[in-house]
Amino acid sequence: ELRTPLTAIRTDAELLAALPDLPESVGRRANRVMESVDRINRLSSSLLLMAREAKSGEHEEIRLAPAIRAVWASLTGVMAKTSVLRIDLPEQATMDADITLFDLVIRNVLENALRYCPAGEIVCRLEGSSLQVFDQGPGFSDEDIQYVFDRFYTGQRGLSGLGLALVKHACSACGWQVSAANAPAGGALITIDLGHSLRPL
């Protein structure tokens, strides 16, 4: 019910943005409309997933570094941030998992990091069987850290209160363990223990 009118709004915004000799301010507004529609679509999909029991689908081989880069490219294309991503893991690192759920987990973790680290470095590294993502943002407050995976909890970090809740929901479906902490040097640290999904190097 939501997608039909949203698709119409986005189509009109695309047509408007494509008009020749369009004033720059109007073009910016059209792009803002498209970004807002895309965010509403993602939010509605997230709510639908949260309402259902997440189940891991067919597994396939996933090369971690290229998969993470692809998600990063799609995020930075719309979020207009100047943060840089450093992938500190072997290029040959692979895992067996549901690519859709893995993409959802990485997308929400990186999007959360980008939101609070708009101009610093975000690092993805592999420690044993754990994928760690940490940023140079303000980190989690003492009040927030025990609730960051709760649905609809916003606190000082988060807008919809769904991003990290979705991460936990998807990780549980895949048999992964996820935790949040503050990195020793500052910033937020999200650790995802991939367990047996990770192939030995």
Coordinates of C-alpha atoms in Angstrom, one line a residue:
E1 CA 0.0 0.0 0.0
L2 CA 2.9 2.4 0.7
R3 CA 5.1 1.5 -2.2
T4 CA 2.6 2.4 -5.0
P5 CA 2.3 6.1 -4.0
L6 CA 5.9 6.3 -3.1
T7 CA 6.9 5.0 -6.5
A8 CA 4.8 7.7 -8.1
I9 CA 6.3 10.4 -6.0
R10 CA 9.9 9.3 -6.8
T11 CA 9.1 9.0 -10.5
D12 CA 7.8 12.6 -10.6
A13 CA 10.9 13.7 -8.7
E14 CA 13.2 11.9 -11.2
L15 CA 11.3 13.5 -14.2
L16 CA 11.6 16.9 -12.5
A17 CA 15.3 16.5 -11.9
A18 CA 15.9 15.5 -15.5
L19 CA 14.3 18.7 -17.0
P20 CA 16.7 20.8 -19.0
D21 CA 17.8 24.2 -17.7
L22 CA 16.5 23.4 -14.2
P23 CA 17.5 25.9 -11.5
E24 CA 20.0 24.4 -9.2
S25 CA 17.9 24.9 -6.1
V26 CA 15.0 23.0 -7.7
G27 CA 17.3 20.2 -8.7
R28 CA 18.5 19.9 -5.1
R29 CA 14.9 19.8 -3.9
A30 CA 14.0 17.0 -6.4
N31 CA 17.0 15.0 -5.2
R32 CA 16.0 15.5 -1.6
V33 CA 12.5 14.2 -2.4
M34 CA 14.0 11.1 -4.0
E35 CA 16.3 10.5 -1.0
S36 CA 13.4 10.9 1.4
V37 CA 11.3 8.4 -0.6
D38 CA 14.1 5.9 -0.6
R39 CA 14.5 6.3 3.2
I40 CA 10.8 5.8 3.8
N41 CA 11.0 2.6 1.6
R42 CA 13.9 1.3 3.6
L43 CA 12.2 2.1 6.9
S44 CA 8.9 0.4 5.8
S45 CA 10.9 -2.7 4.7
S46 CA 12.7 -2.7 8.0
L47 CA 9.5 -2.5 9.9
L48 CA 8.1 -5.4 7.9
L49 CA 11.3 -7.5 8.6
M50 CA 11.1 -6.7 12.3
A51 CA 7.5 -7.8 12.4
R52 CA 8.4 -11.2 10.9
E53 CA 10.7 -13.9 12.1
A54 CA 13.9 -13.5 10.1
K55 CA 15.1 -16.7 8.5
S56 CA 18.4 -17.4 6.9
G57 CA 17.9 -18.3 3.3
E58 CA 20.1 -20.1 0.8
H59 CA 23.8 -19.8 1.6
E60 CA 26.4 -18.7 -0.9
E61 CA 30.1 -17.9 -0.8
I62 CA 30.6 -14.2 0.1
R63 CA 33.9 -12.5 -0.3
L64 CA 34.0 -10.1 2.6
A65 CA 36.1 -7.2 1.3
P66 CA 34.3 -6.8 -2.0
A67 CA 30.9 -7.2 -0.4
I68 CA 31.8 -4.5 2.2
R69 CA 33.1 -2.1 -0.5
A70 CA 29.9 -2.5 -2.5
V71 CA 27.8 -1.6 0.5
W72 CA 30.0 1.4 1.3
A73 CA 29.9 2.7 -2.3
S74 CA 26.1 2.6 -2.3
L75 CA 25.9 4.4 1.1
T76 CA 28.4 7.2 0.3
G77 CA 26.7 7.8 -3.0
V78 CA 23.6 9.1 -1.2
M79 CA 24.9 10.3 2.2
A80 CA 27.5 12.8 0.9
K81 CA 29.9 12.2 3.7
T82 CA 33.7 12.6 3.6
S83 CA 34.5 9.7 5.8
V84 CA 37.0 7.1 4.5
L85 CA 36.7 3.3 4.9
R86 CA 39.7 1.2 5.7
I87 CA 39.2 -2.5 5.2
D88 CA 41.8 -4.3 7.3
L89 CA 41.1 -7.9 6.4
P90 CA 42.6 -10.4 3.9
E91 CA 41.2 -10.1 0.4
Q92 CA 40.8 -13.9 0.3
A93 CA 38.5 -13.9 3.4
T94 CA 35.2 -15.6 2.6
M95 CA 32.1 -16.9 4.4
D96 CA 29.0 -18.9 3.7
A97 CA 25.9 -17.0 4.4
D98 CA 22.6 -15.5 3.2
I99 CA 23.9 -12.6 1.1
T100 CA 20.7 -10.6 1.7
L101 CA 21.0 -10.7 5.5
F102 CA 24.7 -10.1 5.4
D103 CA 24.1 -7.0 3.3
L104 CA 21.5 -5.8 5.7
V105 CA 23.8 -6.2 8.7
I106 CA 26.8 -4.4 7.0
R107 CA 24.6 -1.7 5.6
N108 CA 23.1 -0.8 8.9
V109 CA 26.3 -0.9 10.8
L110 CA 28.2 1.2 8.3
E111 CA 25.2 3.6 7.9
N112 CA 25.2 4.1 11.7
A113 CA 29.0 4.7 11.7
L114 CA 28.7 7.2 8.9
R115 CA 26.0 9.1 10.7
Y116 CA 28.2 9.8 13.7
C117 CA 31.6 9.9 11.9
P118 CA 30.9 12.1 8.9
A119 CA 34.5 13.1 8.3
G120 CA 36.8 10.6 10.0
E121 CA 37.9 7.0 9.4
I122 CA 35.8 3.9 9.6
V123 CA 37.6 0.6 9.9
C124 CA 36.5 -2.9 9.2
R125 CA 38.8 -5.6 10.5
L126 CA 38.8 -9.3 11.1
E127 CA 39.8 -10.6 14.6
G128 CA 39.6 -14.4 14.6
S129 CA 36.0 -15.2 13.6
S130 CA 34.8 -11.7 14.5
L131 CA 34.2 -8.8 12.0
Q132 CA 34.7 -5.5 13.8
V133 CA 33.6 -2.1 12.6
F134 CA 34.7 1.0 14.5
D135 CA 34.6 4.7 13.8
Q136 CA 36.1 7.9 15.2
G137 CA 32.8 9.4 16.3
P138 CA 31.7 10.2 19.9
G139 CA 31.0 6.6 20.8
F140 CA 28.1 5.3 22.9
S141 CA 27.2 7.1 26.1
D142 CA 27.1 5.0 29.3
E143 CA 23.3 5.4 29.4
D144 CA 22.8 4.2 25.8
I145 CA 25.1 1.3 25.4
Q146 CA 22.9 -1.3 27.1
Y147 CA 20.0 -0.3 24.9
V148 CA 21.5 0.2 21.4
F149 CA 20.1 -3.0 20.1
D150 CA 16.6 -2.4 21.4
R151 CA 13.8 -1.6 19.0
F152 CA 12.8 2.0 18.7
Y153 CA 15.4 3.1 21.3
T154 CA 17.0 6.4 20.0
G155 CA 18.9 7.9 22.9
Q156 CA 21.8 10.2 21.8
R157 CA 22.5 8.0 18.7
G158 CA 20.0 7.0 16.1
L159 CA 17.1 8.5 14.3
S160 CA 14.6 5.7 13.7
G161 CA 15.9 3.5 16.5
L162 CA 15.8 0.5 14.1
G163 CA 19.2 0.2 12.5
L164 CA 21.1 -1.7 15.2
A165 CA 17.9 -3.6 16.2
L166 CA 17.7 -4.9 12.7
V167 CA 21.4 -5.9 12.9
K168 CA 20.7 -8.0 16.0
H169 CA 17.5 -9.4 14.4
A170 CA 19.4 -10.6 11.3
C171 CA 22.4 -11.8 13.2
S172 CA 20.2 -14.0 15.4
A173 CA 18.7 -15.5 12.3
C174 CA 22.1 -16.4 11.0
G175 CA 23.5 -17.7 14.3
W176 CA 25.9 -14.8 14.7
Q177 CA 26.6 -12.9 17.9
V178 CA 26.7 -9.1 17.9
S179 CA 27.9 -6.7 20.6
A180 CA 28.5 -3.0 21.0
A181 CA 31.2 -1.2 22.9
N182 CA 33.4 1.9 22.8
A183 CA 36.8 1.4 21.1
P184 CA 39.9 1.9 23.3
A185 CA 40.9 4.9 21.3
G186 CA 37.3 6.4 21.2
G187 CA 34.4 5.9 18.9
A188 CA 31.8 3.1 18.6
L189 CA 32.8 -0.5 18.1
I190 CA 30.4 -3.1 16.7
T191 CA 31.6 -6.7 16.8
I192 CA 29.9 -9.5 14.8
D193 CA 31.1 -13.0 15.6
L194 CA 30.5 -14.9 12.4
G195 CA 31.3 -18.3 14.0
H196 CA 31.4 -21.2 11.6
S197 CA 30.0 -19.0 8.7
L198 CA 33.6 -17.8 8.2
R199 CA 35.7 -20.0 6.1
P200 CA 39.3 -20.8 7.4
L201 CA 41.9 -18.7 5.7

